[in-house]
Coordinates of C-alpha atoms (C1' of nucleotides) in Angstrom, one line a residue:
Chain A
M1 CA -55.4 -45.9 -86.9
A2 CA -55.5 -49.3 -87.9
K3 CA -55.1 -49.6 -91.3
S4 CA -58.4 -50.8 -93.0
V5 CA -58.5 -53.4 -95.9
N6 CA -61.0 -52.8 -99.2
K7 CA -60.5 -55.8 -101.3
V8 CA -62.8 -57.2 -104.0
I9 CA -61.8 -60.8 -105.5
L10 CA -63.9 -61.2 -109.0
L11 CA -64.1 -64.2 -111.7
G12 CA -66.5 -63.9 -114.3
N13 CA -67.1 -63.0 -118.1
V14 CA -66.5 -59.2 -119.6
G15 CA -70.1 -58.3 -120.6
K16 CA -68.9 -55.9 -123.5
D17 CA -65.6 -54.9 -125.0
P18 CA -64.3 -52.2 -122.8
E19 CA -64.6 -48.6 -123.4
I20 CA -61.6 -46.5 -123.1
R21 CA -61.5 -42.9 -122.3
V22 CA -58.5 -40.3 -121.5
L23 CA -58.4 -38.1 -119.3
P24 CA -57.5 -34.6 -119.4
S25 CA -54.0 -35.3 -118.0
G26 CA -53.6 -37.9 -120.9
Q27 CA -54.1 -41.1 -118.2
P28 CA -56.3 -43.7 -120.0
V29 CA -59.1 -45.2 -118.3
A30 CA -61.0 -48.3 -118.9
N31 CA -64.3 -49.0 -118.2
F32 CA -66.2 -52.4 -118.5
S33 CA -68.0 -55.0 -116.6
I34 CA -68.0 -58.3 -115.3
A35 CA -71.0 -60.9 -114.9
T36 CA -70.7 -63.4 -112.1
S37 CA -73.4 -65.7 -111.3
E38 CA -74.4 -68.0 -108.6
R39 CA -77.0 -70.5 -108.2
F40 CA -79.7 -70.5 -105.6
K41 CA -82.9 -72.4 -105.0
D42 CA -86.2 -71.0 -105.9
Q43 CA -89.4 -71.3 -103.9
Q44 CA -90.7 -74.0 -106.1
G45 CA -87.3 -75.7 -105.4
N46 CA -85.7 -75.2 -108.8
W47 CA -82.2 -74.2 -109.4
Q48 CA -82.0 -70.9 -110.3
D49 CA -79.0 -68.5 -111.7
R50 CA -79.0 -65.1 -110.9
T51 CA -76.4 -62.8 -112.9
E52 CA -74.9 -60.2 -110.7
W53 CA -73.1 -57.4 -112.9
H54 CA -69.9 -55.4 -111.6
N55 CA -68.7 -51.9 -112.8
M56 CA -65.0 -51.8 -113.3
T57 CA -62.8 -49.1 -113.8
A58 CA -59.1 -49.5 -114.7
Y59 CA -56.5 -46.4 -115.1
G60 CA -53.2 -46.3 -116.6
K61 CA -51.4 -49.0 -118.2
L62 CA -53.7 -51.4 -116.4
A63 CA -56.1 -49.5 -118.6
E64 CA -54.2 -50.2 -121.8
I65 CA -53.7 -53.8 -121.2
I66 CA -57.6 -53.9 -121.0
R67 CA -58.1 -52.3 -123.8
D68 CA -55.7 -54.3 -125.9
Y69 CA -56.5 -58.2 -124.4
V70 CA -59.9 -57.6 -123.0
K71 CA -62.8 -58.3 -125.1
K72 CA -66.9 -59.0 -124.5
G73 CA -66.8 -62.5 -123.5
S74 CA -63.6 -62.4 -121.6
K75 CA -63.3 -64.5 -118.7
L76 CA -61.2 -62.7 -116.5
Y77 CA -60.0 -62.8 -112.7
A78 CA -59.7 -59.3 -111.1
E79 CA -59.3 -58.1 -107.9
G80 CA -59.9 -54.3 -107.0
R81 CA -61.5 -52.1 -104.2
L82 CA -64.6 -50.8 -104.1
T83 CA -65.5 -47.1 -104.5
T84 CA -68.6 -45.2 -104.5
R85 CA -69.1 -42.1 -106.2
S86 CA -72.7 -40.1 -105.7
W87 CA -73.9 -36.9 -107.4
D88 CA -77.5 -35.7 -107.3
D89 CA -79.7 -36.2 -110.2
K90 CA -80.8 -33.2 -112.1
E91 CA -84.4 -34.4 -112.6
S92 CA -85.1 -35.5 -109.1
G93 CA -82.5 -33.7 -107.1
K94 CA -82.2 -36.9 -105.3
K95 CA -78.5 -38.1 -104.7
V96 CA -77.7 -41.3 -106.8
Y97 CA -74.7 -43.7 -106.1
R98 CA -72.5 -45.8 -108.4
T99 CA -70.4 -48.2 -107.1
E100 CA -67.3 -49.2 -108.9
I101 CA -64.4 -51.6 -108.6
V102 CA -61.2 -49.9 -109.2
V103 CA -59.0 -52.8 -110.3
G104 CA -55.6 -53.3 -109.0
D105 CA -54.9 -56.5 -110.9
I106 CA -56.1 -58.6 -113.4
S107 CA -55.4 -62.3 -114.9
L108 CA -56.8 -62.6 -118.4
L109 CA -58.3 -66.6 -118.9
S110 CA -59.4 -66.3 -122.0
G111 CA -60.0 -64.1 -124.9
R112 CA -63.0 -63.7 -127.0
G113 CA -65.1 -67.1 -127.9
E114 CA -63.5 -67.4 -131.1
E115 CA -60.2 -66.5 -130.4
G116 CA -60.1 -67.6 -126.9
G117 CA -59.3 -70.7 -124.8
A118 CA -56.6 -70.4 -122.2
T119 CA -54.0 -71.4 -124.8
S120 CA -54.4 -68.3 -126.7
G121 CA -52.9 -65.6 -126.3
G122 CA -54.4 -65.1 -123.1
Y123 CA -52.0 -61.8 -121.7
S124 CA -52.2 -60.9 -117.8
Q125 CA -51.1 -58.4 -115.9
Q126 CA -50.1 -59.0 -112.3
R127 CA -50.3 -56.5 -109.3
S128 CA -46.8 -58.0 -108.3
G129 CA -43.4 -56.5 -108.8
S130 CA -43.0 -53.4 -110.7
G131 CA -46.9 -54.0 -112.0
Y132 CA -47.7 -51.0 -109.7
D133 CA -46.6 -48.1 -112.0
Q134 CA -49.8 -49.1 -114.0
R135 CA -51.4 -46.3 -111.9
S136 CA -51.4 -42.9 -112.1
S137 CA -51.0 -40.9 -109.1
G138 CA -54.9 -39.7 -108.2
P139 CA -57.7 -40.6 -105.7
D140 CA -58.3 -43.8 -107.3
D141 CA -55.1 -44.5 -107.2
Y142 CA -53.3 -47.9 -105.7
A143 CA -49.8 -46.5 -105.7
N144 CA -47.4 -44.2 -107.2
T145 CA -43.9 -45.6 -107.4
G146 CA -41.1 -44.5 -108.5
I147 CA -41.0 -47.2 -111.2
T148 CA -40.5 -46.0 -114.9
D149 CA -42.0 -47.8 -117.7
D150 CA -38.8 -49.6 -118.9
D151 CA -39.0 -51.6 -115.8
I152 CA -41.9 -53.4 -117.0
P153 CA -41.0 -56.7 -119.1
F154 CA -43.8 -56.7 -121.5
Chain B
M1 CA -69.9 -73.0 -117.0
A2 CA -66.7 -72.4 -115.1
K3 CA -67.9 -71.3 -111.8
S4 CA -67.4 -67.4 -111.2
V5 CA -66.2 -65.9 -107.9
N6 CA -67.6 -62.7 -106.3
K7 CA -65.9 -62.4 -103.3
V8 CA -65.5 -59.3 -100.7
I9 CA -63.3 -58.2 -97.8
L10 CA -63.4 -55.5 -95.5
L11 CA -61.9 -54.6 -92.5
G12 CA -62.9 -51.3 -91.2
N13 CA -65.2 -49.6 -88.5
V14 CA -68.8 -49.9 -88.0
G15 CA -70.6 -46.3 -88.8
K16 CA -73.6 -46.8 -86.8
D17 CA -75.5 -49.2 -84.7
P18 CA -76.8 -51.7 -87.1
E19 CA -80.7 -51.4 -87.5
I20 CA -82.3 -54.9 -87.3
R21 CA -85.5 -55.6 -89.7
V22 CA -87.7 -59.2 -89.4
L23 CA -89.3 -59.8 -92.7
P24 CA -92.4 -61.2 -93.1
S25 CA -91.1 -64.6 -92.7
G26 CA -90.1 -63.9 -89.5
Q27 CA -86.0 -63.8 -90.5
P28 CA -83.7 -61.2 -89.3
V29 CA -81.7 -59.1 -91.2
A30 CA -79.1 -56.9 -90.2
N31 CA -78.2 -53.6 -92.1
F32 CA -75.2 -51.8 -91.2
S33 CA -71.9 -49.8 -92.9
I34 CA -68.6 -49.8 -92.8
A35 CA -66.1 -47.6 -93.2
T36 CA -62.9 -48.0 -94.9
S37 CA -60.5 -45.5 -95.7
E38 CA -57.0 -45.0 -97.7
R39 CA -54.5 -42.7 -97.9
F40 CA -53.7 -41.0 -101.4
K41 CA -51.0 -37.8 -102.6
D42 CA -53.5 -35.4 -104.0
Q43 CA -51.7 -32.9 -106.9
Q44 CA -50.2 -31.0 -104.5
G45 CA -48.0 -33.9 -103.1
N46 CA -49.6 -33.9 -99.7
W47 CA -51.0 -36.7 -98.3
Q48 CA -54.8 -36.9 -98.0
D49 CA -57.5 -39.8 -96.2
R50 CA -60.6 -40.6 -98.2
T51 CA -63.1 -42.7 -96.7
E52 CA -65.5 -45.2 -98.6
W53 CA -68.8 -46.3 -97.0
H54 CA -69.9 -49.9 -97.4
N55 CA -73.2 -50.9 -97.1
M56 CA -73.8 -54.4 -95.1
T57 CA -76.5 -56.6 -95.2
A58 CA -76.6 -60.2 -93.2
Y59 CA -79.5 -62.3 -92.7
G60 CA -80.5 -65.0 -90.3
K61 CA -78.2 -65.9 -87.2
L62 CA -75.6 -64.0 -88.6
A63 CA -78.1 -61.1 -88.2
E64 CA -78.5 -61.9 -84.9
I65 CA -75.0 -62.0 -83.9
I66 CA -74.8 -58.3 -85.4
R67 CA -77.8 -57.4 -83.6
D68 CA -75.9 -58.8 -80.1
Y69 CA -72.7 -57.5 -80.5
V70 CA -71.8 -55.2 -83.3
K71 CA -72.0 -51.7 -82.4
K72 CA -71.4 -47.8 -83.5
G73 CA -67.6 -47.9 -83.7
S74 CA -66.9 -51.6 -83.9
K75 CA -64.2 -52.3 -85.6
L76 CA -64.9 -55.5 -88.0
Y77 CA -63.7 -58.0 -90.2
A78 CA -66.3 -58.8 -92.9
E79 CA -66.3 -61.5 -96.0
G80 CA -69.4 -61.3 -98.3
R81 CA -70.1 -60.9 -101.7
L82 CA -71.4 -57.8 -103.9
T83 CA -75.2 -57.6 -104.9
T84 CA -76.6 -54.4 -106.8
R85 CA -80.4 -53.9 -106.6
S86 CA -82.0 -51.5 -109.0
W87 CA -85.3 -49.8 -109.0
D88 CA -87.0 -46.7 -111.1
D89 CA -87.1 -43.6 -109.2
K90 CA -90.5 -42.5 -108.9
E91 CA -90.1 -38.9 -109.4
S92 CA -87.3 -39.1 -112.6
G93 CA -88.2 -42.5 -113.6
K94 CA -84.7 -43.0 -113.9
K95 CA -83.3 -46.0 -112.8
V96 CA -81.1 -46.2 -109.6
Y97 CA -78.8 -48.8 -108.1
R98 CA -78.0 -49.6 -104.9
T99 CA -74.5 -52.3 -104.2
E100 CA -74.6 -53.8 -101.1
I101 CA -72.3 -56.4 -99.6
V102 CA -73.8 -59.8 -98.2
V103 CA -72.2 -60.5 -95.1
G104 CA -71.3 -64.3 -95.2
D105 CA -68.9 -64.1 -92.7
I106 CA -67.6 -61.5 -89.8
S107 CA -64.8 -61.4 -87.5
L108 CA -65.7 -58.7 -84.5
L109 CA -62.1 -57.3 -83.5
S110 CA -63.3 -55.0 -81.2
G111 CA -66.6 -53.5 -79.3
R112 CA -67.8 -50.0 -78.7
G113 CA -65.3 -47.5 -77.8
E114 CA -66.2 -48.0 -74.0
E115 CA -66.5 -51.3 -73.5
G116 CA -64.2 -52.1 -76.3
G117 CA -61.1 -53.2 -77.1
A118 CA -60.0 -56.4 -78.2
T119 CA -60.0 -57.8 -75.3
S120 CA -63.8 -57.2 -74.1
G121 CA -66.2 -60.0 -74.8
G122 CA -65.4 -59.8 -78.8
Y123 CA -67.9 -62.4 -80.5
S124 CA -66.6 -63.7 -83.9
Q125 CA -69.1 -66.0 -86.1
Q126 CA -66.4 -67.8 -88.8
R127 CA -67.8 -69.5 -91.8
S128 CA -66.1 -72.3 -90.9
G129 CA -66.7 -75.3 -88.1
S130 CA -69.5 -75.0 -86.8
G131 CA -70.8 -71.8 -88.7
Y132 CA -71.8 -73.8 -91.7
D133 CA -74.1 -75.7 -90.2
Q134 CA -76.1 -72.3 -89.9
R135 CA -76.8 -71.8 -93.1
S136 CA -79.2 -73.6 -95.7
S137 CA -79.4 -74.2 -99.1
G138 CA -81.0 -70.7 -100.8
P139 CA -80.5 -67.9 -103.0
D140 CA -77.8 -66.6 -100.9
D141 CA -74.6 -67.9 -100.8
Y142 CA -73.7 -67.0 -97.3
A143 CA -77.5 -66.8 -95.9
N144 CA -78.6 -68.4 -93.0
T145 CA -80.5 -71.3 -91.1
G146 CA -84.1 -71.3 -92.4
I147 CA -84.2 -68.3 -94.8
T148 CA -86.1 -69.2 -98.0
D149 CA -86.1 -67.4 -100.7
D150 CA -89.1 -65.1 -100.4
D151 CA -87.0 -63.7 -97.7
I152 CA -84.4 -62.2 -99.7
P153 CA -85.5 -58.8 -101.0
F154 CA -84.4 -58.7 -104.2
Chain C
M1 CA -62.8 -65.0 -79.2
A2 CA -62.3 -62.9 -82.2
K3 CA -62.7 -65.5 -85.0
S4 CA -59.3 -66.0 -87.1
V5 CA -59.0 -66.0 -90.8
N6 CA -57.3 -68.5 -92.4
K7 CA -57.8 -68.1 -96.5
V8 CA -56.1 -69.1 -99.7
I9 CA -56.6 -68.1 -103.0
L10 CA -54.6 -69.4 -105.8
L11 CA -55.1 -69.4 -109.9
G12 CA -52.9 -71.6 -111.3
N13 CA -51.9 -75.2 -113.5
V14 CA -52.5 -78.4 -111.9
G15 CA -49.1 -80.2 -112.2
K16 CA -50.1 -83.6 -112.3
D17 CA -53.1 -86.1 -112.7
P18 CA -54.7 -85.8 -109.2
E19 CA -54.3 -88.6 -107.0
I20 CA -57.4 -90.1 -105.6
R21 CA -57.6 -92.2 -102.2
V22 CA -60.2 -93.6 -100.2
L23 CA -60.3 -92.9 -96.4
P24 CA -61.1 -96.0 -94.2
S25 CA -64.6 -93.8 -93.7
G26 CA -65.2 -94.2 -97.6
Q27 CA -64.6 -90.9 -97.8
P28 CA -62.6 -89.8 -100.8
V29 CA -59.6 -87.7 -100.8
A30 CA -58.0 -86.0 -103.7
N31 CA -54.2 -84.9 -103.5
F32 CA -52.8 -82.4 -106.3
S33 CA -50.5 -79.6 -106.9
I34 CA -51.1 -76.2 -108.3
A35 CA -48.0 -74.3 -109.7
T36 CA -48.1 -70.2 -109.6
S37 CA -45.6 -68.3 -110.9
E38 CA -43.8 -64.4 -110.5
R39 CA -41.9 -62.8 -112.3
F40 CA -38.8 -60.9 -110.8
K41 CA -35.8 -59.2 -111.6
D42 CA -32.3 -61.1 -111.2
Q43 CA -29.1 -59.4 -109.7
Q44 CA -28.4 -58.9 -113.6
G45 CA -31.6 -57.1 -114.3
N46 CA -33.1 -59.7 -116.1
W47 CA -36.6 -61.0 -115.6
Q48 CA -37.0 -64.6 -114.2
D49 CA -40.2 -66.4 -113.2
R50 CA -40.1 -68.6 -110.1
T51 CA -42.8 -70.9 -109.8
E52 CA -44.0 -72.0 -106.6
W53 CA -46.1 -75.2 -106.0
H54 CA -48.8 -75.7 -103.7
N55 CA -49.7 -79.1 -102.1
M56 CA -53.6 -79.1 -102.2
T57 CA -55.9 -81.9 -100.7
A58 CA -59.6 -81.8 -101.0
Y59 CA -62.1 -84.2 -99.3
G60 CA -65.6 -85.7 -100.1
K61 CA -67.1 -84.7 -103.4
L62 CA -65.0 -82.1 -104.1
A63 CA -62.3 -84.9 -104.2
E64 CA -64.7 -86.5 -106.5
I65 CA -65.0 -83.6 -108.9
I66 CA -61.4 -82.6 -109.1
R67 CA -60.9 -86.7 -109.6
D68 CA -63.9 -86.2 -112.5
Y69 CA -62.7 -82.9 -114.1
V70 CA -59.0 -81.7 -113.0
K71 CA -56.3 -83.0 -114.8
K72 CA -52.5 -82.4 -115.6
G73 CA -52.5 -79.1 -117.0
S74 CA -56.0 -77.4 -115.5
K75 CA -55.9 -74.2 -115.0
L76 CA -57.6 -73.8 -112.1
Y77 CA -59.0 -71.2 -109.1
A78 CA -59.0 -72.7 -105.7
E79 CA -60.0 -71.2 -102.4
G80 CA -59.0 -73.1 -99.4
R81 CA -57.2 -72.8 -96.0
L82 CA -53.4 -73.3 -94.8
T83 CA -52.8 -76.5 -92.7
T84 CA -49.4 -78.0 -91.7
R85 CA -49.0 -81.6 -90.4
S86 CA -45.9 -82.7 -88.6
W87 CA -44.1 -85.4 -88.1
D88 CA -40.7 -87.4 -86.9
D89 CA -38.6 -88.1 -89.7
K90 CA -37.8 -91.8 -88.9
E91 CA -34.0 -91.7 -89.9
S92 CA -32.9 -88.3 -88.4
G93 CA -35.4 -88.2 -85.6
K94 CA -36.1 -84.6 -86.4
K95 CA -39.9 -83.0 -87.1
V96 CA -40.7 -82.5 -90.7
Y97 CA -43.5 -80.3 -92.1
R98 CA -45.8 -80.4 -94.9
T99 CA -48.0 -77.9 -95.6
E100 CA -51.0 -78.1 -97.5
I101 CA -54.2 -76.4 -98.4
V102 CA -57.4 -78.1 -98.1
V103 CA -59.5 -77.1 -100.8
G104 CA -63.0 -75.5 -100.0
D105 CA -63.8 -74.3 -103.7
I106 CA -62.8 -74.3 -107.0
S107 CA -63.6 -73.1 -110.2
L108 CA -61.8 -74.9 -113.0
L109 CA -61.0 -72.4 -116.2
S110 CA -59.8 -75.1 -118.5
G111 CA -59.1 -78.6 -119.1
R112 CA -56.2 -80.6 -120.0
G113 CA -54.5 -78.9 -123.0
E114 CA -56.4 -80.7 -125.6
E115 CA -59.5 -80.8 -124.5
G116 CA -59.4 -77.6 -122.5
G117 CA -60.3 -74.2 -123.2
A118 CA -62.7 -72.0 -121.4
T119 CA -65.7 -72.7 -123.9
S120 CA -65.1 -76.6 -123.2
G121 CA -67.3 -77.9 -120.7
G122 CA -65.7 -76.4 -117.5
Y123 CA -67.0 -77.7 -114.5
S124 CA -67.0 -75.6 -111.4
Q125 CA -68.0 -76.1 -107.7
Q126 CA -68.7 -73.6 -106.1
R127 CA -68.7 -73.0 -102.2
S128 CA -71.9 -71.9 -101.8
G129 CA -75.4 -73.1 -100.9
S130 CA -75.6 -76.4 -100.5
G131 CA -72.0 -76.8 -101.6
Y132 CA -71.0 -77.5 -97.9
D133 CA -72.1 -81.0 -98.0
Q134 CA -68.9 -81.9 -100.4
R135 CA -67.0 -82.2 -96.7
S136 CA -67.0 -85.0 -94.2
S137 CA -67.0 -84.3 -90.5
G138 CA -63.5 -84.4 -89.2
P139 CA -61.0 -82.0 -88.2
D140 CA -60.0 -80.9 -92.0
D141 CA -63.5 -79.9 -92.5
Y142 CA -65.1 -76.6 -93.4
A143 CA -68.1 -78.2 -92.6
N144 CA -70.8 -80.5 -91.4
T145 CA -74.3 -79.8 -92.7
G146 CA -77.4 -81.7 -92.6
I147 CA -77.8 -81.0 -96.4
T148 CA -78.0 -84.3 -98.1
D149 CA -76.9 -85.4 -101.5
D150 CA -80.4 -84.5 -103.4
D151 CA -79.7 -81.0 -102.4
I152 CA -76.8 -80.5 -105.1
P153 CA -77.7 -79.5 -108.8
F154 CA -74.9 -81.2 -110.5
Chain D
M1 CA -49.7 -67.6 -120.2
A2 CA -52.2 -66.2 -117.9
K3 CA -50.8 -64.9 -114.9
S4 CA -51.3 -66.6 -111.5
V5 CA -52.4 -65.9 -108.3
N6 CA -50.8 -66.7 -104.8
K7 CA -52.8 -64.7 -102.2
V8 CA -53.2 -65.3 -98.1
I9 CA -54.9 -64.1 -95.8
L10 CA -55.1 -64.2 -92.1
L11 CA -56.2 -63.2 -89.4
G12 CA -54.9 -64.4 -86.0
N13 CA -52.7 -63.9 -82.9
V14 CA -48.8 -63.6 -83.0
G15 CA -47.2 -66.4 -80.9
K16 CA -44.0 -64.6 -79.8
D17 CA -42.2 -61.1 -80.1
P18 CA -41.0 -61.1 -84.0
E19 CA -37.2 -62.1 -84.6
I20 CA -35.1 -59.5 -86.8
R21 CA -32.6 -60.1 -88.5
V22 CA -30.6 -57.9 -90.7
L23 CA -29.4 -59.5 -94.3
P24 CA -25.7 -58.4 -95.6
S25 CA -27.2 -55.7 -98.0
G26 CA -28.4 -54.4 -94.7
Q27 CA -32.1 -55.1 -95.5
P28 CA -33.9 -56.3 -92.3
V29 CA -35.9 -59.5 -92.1
A30 CA -38.6 -60.0 -89.9
N31 CA -39.8 -63.3 -88.8
F32 CA -42.7 -64.3 -86.8
S33 CA -45.6 -66.9 -86.5
I34 CA -49.5 -66.4 -86.6
A35 CA -52.0 -68.7 -84.5
T36 CA -55.1 -68.8 -86.4
S37 CA -57.6 -71.7 -84.8
E38 CA -61.1 -73.1 -86.1
R39 CA -63.3 -75.1 -84.7
F40 CA -64.7 -78.9 -85.5
K41 CA -66.4 -81.8 -84.3
D42 CA -64.8 -84.3 -83.1
Q43 CA -65.9 -88.3 -83.8
Q44 CA -67.8 -88.0 -80.6
G45 CA -69.6 -85.0 -81.9
N46 CA -67.9 -82.6 -79.2
W47 CA -66.5 -79.6 -80.6
Q48 CA -62.8 -79.2 -81.1
D49 CA -60.3 -76.3 -81.2
R50 CA -57.7 -76.6 -83.8
T51 CA -54.8 -74.0 -83.8
E52 CA -53.1 -73.8 -87.0
W53 CA -49.4 -71.9 -86.9
H54 CA -48.2 -69.8 -90.1
N55 CA -44.9 -68.6 -90.2
M56 CA -44.4 -65.2 -91.5
T57 CA -41.8 -63.2 -93.3
A58 CA -41.4 -59.7 -94.0
Y59 CA -38.5 -57.8 -95.4
G60 CA -37.3 -54.2 -95.6
K61 CA -39.8 -51.1 -94.5
L62 CA -42.4 -53.7 -93.4
A63 CA -40.1 -56.0 -91.1
E64 CA -39.4 -52.3 -89.2
I65 CA -42.7 -51.7 -88.7
I66 CA -43.2 -55.4 -87.2
R67 CA -39.9 -55.1 -85.4
D68 CA -41.4 -51.7 -83.6
Y69 CA -45.0 -52.6 -83.5
V70 CA -45.9 -56.6 -83.5
K71 CA -45.7 -58.3 -80.4
K72 CA -46.3 -61.8 -78.7
G73 CA -49.6 -61.4 -78.3
S74 CA -50.8 -59.0 -80.8
K75 CA -53.8 -59.7 -83.1
L76 CA -52.8 -59.0 -86.4
Y77 CA -54.5 -59.0 -90.4
A78 CA -52.0 -60.3 -92.8
E79 CA -51.7 -60.7 -96.3
G80 CA -49.1 -62.2 -98.5
R81 CA -48.4 -65.4 -100.6
L82 CA -47.2 -68.7 -100.1
T83 CA -43.5 -69.5 -100.5
T84 CA -41.8 -73.1 -100.0
R85 CA -38.0 -73.5 -99.4
S86 CA -36.5 -76.7 -99.5
W87 CA -33.0 -78.3 -98.7
D88 CA -31.7 -81.1 -98.0
D89 CA -31.3 -82.6 -94.4
K90 CA -27.9 -83.1 -93.3
E91 CA -28.6 -86.3 -91.7
S92 CA -30.9 -87.9 -93.5
G93 CA -30.3 -86.7 -96.7
K94 CA -33.9 -86.4 -97.4
K95 CA -35.5 -83.1 -98.7
V96 CA -37.3 -80.5 -96.0
Y97 CA -39.5 -78.3 -96.7
R98 CA -40.8 -75.4 -94.7
T99 CA -43.8 -73.3 -96.0
E100 CA -43.6 -69.2 -95.1
I101 CA -45.9 -66.8 -95.8
V102 CA -43.9 -63.9 -97.5
V103 CA -45.9 -60.3 -95.8
G104 CA -47.2 -57.8 -98.4
D105 CA -49.3 -55.9 -96.0
I106 CA -50.5 -56.1 -92.5
S107 CA -53.1 -54.2 -90.3
L108 CA -52.3 -54.3 -86.7
L109 CA -55.4 -54.6 -84.6
S110 CA -53.9 -54.8 -81.0
G111 CA -51.0 -54.2 -79.5
R112 CA -49.8 -57.0 -76.6
G113 CA -52.4 -57.7 -73.9
E114 CA -51.5 -55.0 -71.4
E115 CA -50.6 -52.3 -73.8
G116 CA -53.1 -53.2 -76.2
G117 CA -56.6 -53.3 -77.7
A118 CA -57.9 -51.5 -80.3
T119 CA -57.3 -48.2 -79.0
S120 CA -53.5 -48.9 -78.3
G121 CA -51.3 -47.1 -80.6
G122 CA -52.0 -49.9 -83.5
Y123 CA -50.0 -49.1 -86.3
S124 CA -50.9 -50.5 -89.9
Q125 CA -49.1 -50.4 -92.6
Q126 CA -51.5 -51.1 -95.9
R127 CA -50.8 -52.3 -99.0
S128 CA -52.0 -49.1 -100.7
G129 CA -52.1 -45.2 -101.2
S130 CA -48.8 -44.4 -99.3
G131 CA -47.9 -48.3 -98.8
Y132 CA -47.0 -48.7 -102.2
D133 CA -44.0 -46.4 -102.7
Q134 CA -42.4 -48.7 -100.2
R135 CA -41.8 -51.3 -102.7
S136 CA -39.2 -51.5 -105.4
S137 CA -39.0 -53.8 -108.4
G138 CA -37.6 -57.1 -107.5
P139 CA -38.3 -60.8 -107.0
D140 CA -40.6 -60.3 -104.1
D141 CA -44.2 -58.9 -105.1
Y142 CA -44.4 -57.8 -101.5
A143 CA -41.0 -56.6 -100.8
N144 CA -40.2 -53.1 -99.7
T145 CA -38.0 -50.2 -100.4
G146 CA -34.5 -51.1 -101.6
I147 CA -34.6 -54.1 -101.3
T148 CA -32.4 -56.0 -104.0
D149 CA -32.7 -59.6 -105.4
D150 CA -29.7 -60.7 -103.2
D151 CA -31.4 -60.0 -100.3
I152 CA -33.8 -62.3 -100.6
P153 CA -32.7 -65.8 -99.0
F154 CA -34.4 -67.9 -101.9
Chain E
dT1 C1' -45.3 -70.0 -79.4
dT2 C1' -51.1 -66.7 -79.8
dT3 C1' -56.1 -65.7 -78.4
dT4 C1' -61.4 -66.3 -75.6
Chain F
dT1 C1' -72.0 -42.7 -90.0
dT2 C1' -66.6 -44.7 -88.2
dT3 C1' -61.9 -45.2 -86.8
dT4 C1' -56.7 -43.0 -85.2

DNA sequence: TTTT
DNA sequence: TTTT
């Protein structure tokens, strides 16, 4: 089968401080949201902004990096892939869906406002080289390499 | 504010023949889905495939092209942007969400199986060259000629 | 023919203040370079950085925006497409090549160091909506729309 | 420093059968070119096509896959990163440059014409799931299993 | 050097 | 609901 491609590229601002959970396996998971906005002309011909919110999920080392460096207001570049989970709502019995972006790579472009600016200690984590070992095995993983932690230079 | 980026790139197969609606304004809208799949190792170390389904929406001329050339089974490259609509479920009163990709560009890589293959009359519509003059100003980065804001259902 | 895709996405720092020329047609052109860097392990197992320089060219209104807002040191997100020009070197008679990225969209993430930071008046220009009229007609264009300048909200 | 992004996405046709070399280390390298084309209006208002040729390089397992499945005429999706090598021309003494795309991922969309079509044995190699374990740490974001730094010719 |  |  020709391989498929499922890629998302976002550049926007983080809505709240990320929430960190730890899976039963011990694997950390970070959840946060990114806002992107676009301008459009309304019916009166006036420019309006519309904001789109994106649900982001990161696993493993990438979750730890996000926990440590990403804050409410951070400007962030993120790459990932789309995934949609569904379940039956208990009350209505209807199937409900939640689409998330499983983060594969980020570049932190600023810290929180007062700390921030591109010259502040912006941390970044690229999906390159040994970066892949940030992810654990599992269905949401991009990778499962044999790279060990001391291969990571940060 | 620094401009944001909201970009999706998909390459996969179309699940069903697209559904075409016409907005009150007369503008066509195409809805279809694309499947992407990825392999991952399960906990037993066996390779599994997971399929992800993506809800696609196209407006204007791009909707017409999709109507005319995209079929169930078509292999398609598509670019777009993420958008999430929400409403209150009538029964449960809970907010429900639906995430879609508003298509900005496609490249048709095959037709339906029996017609298909890369040598069949693959049509493609690129967001460059002549493609651009299809677009008008409007709420949608990717919307096409003559769509006015009230044509857009969100 | 199935349409092709030629897309570049860069996020890096601008090496020098952009150079602005004006074509005989009156069309402005901006040339600048973006550095990206990556880490890799050398043969001794030490982490090294390698910098890649990208030649960027922008036309029309986008060139003017770059002239006005992009400086040496600016952190910039840019989308574009690859193009390679060639000519015969006068001395050797050999064909020489120069690959450039024709910019279609930018997001300015910082100004020059001292002015900069993500909170400074970062200007951004997105390749969306009426943004296309930034480009002139010509072989290097992404688009040639009938949008007039007063469609542009900035 | 905030991490940079250097990403290329191409979808086009392969110009010739790939050339395969083997590095002193035993690692395979594949070189090939992809053509993309775009339409533009010339000064007379007529539509013209321009073809852009992209120099592609792949290492390791990805090179083997390309050797085995990619042929002249293949339609290919490829992701990679830009890299430019330079050297001094022996005759003119001038510095000359060659820009290449180091391939990180491909999806083969067709074989050669007569074998081909989307239904032919399209192989694909995705940079996800099982694809990742091909990669080792190393200078190349996209390099594959077991490539050591001195396998990389720049 | 590709492709339609 | 696709595809191999």
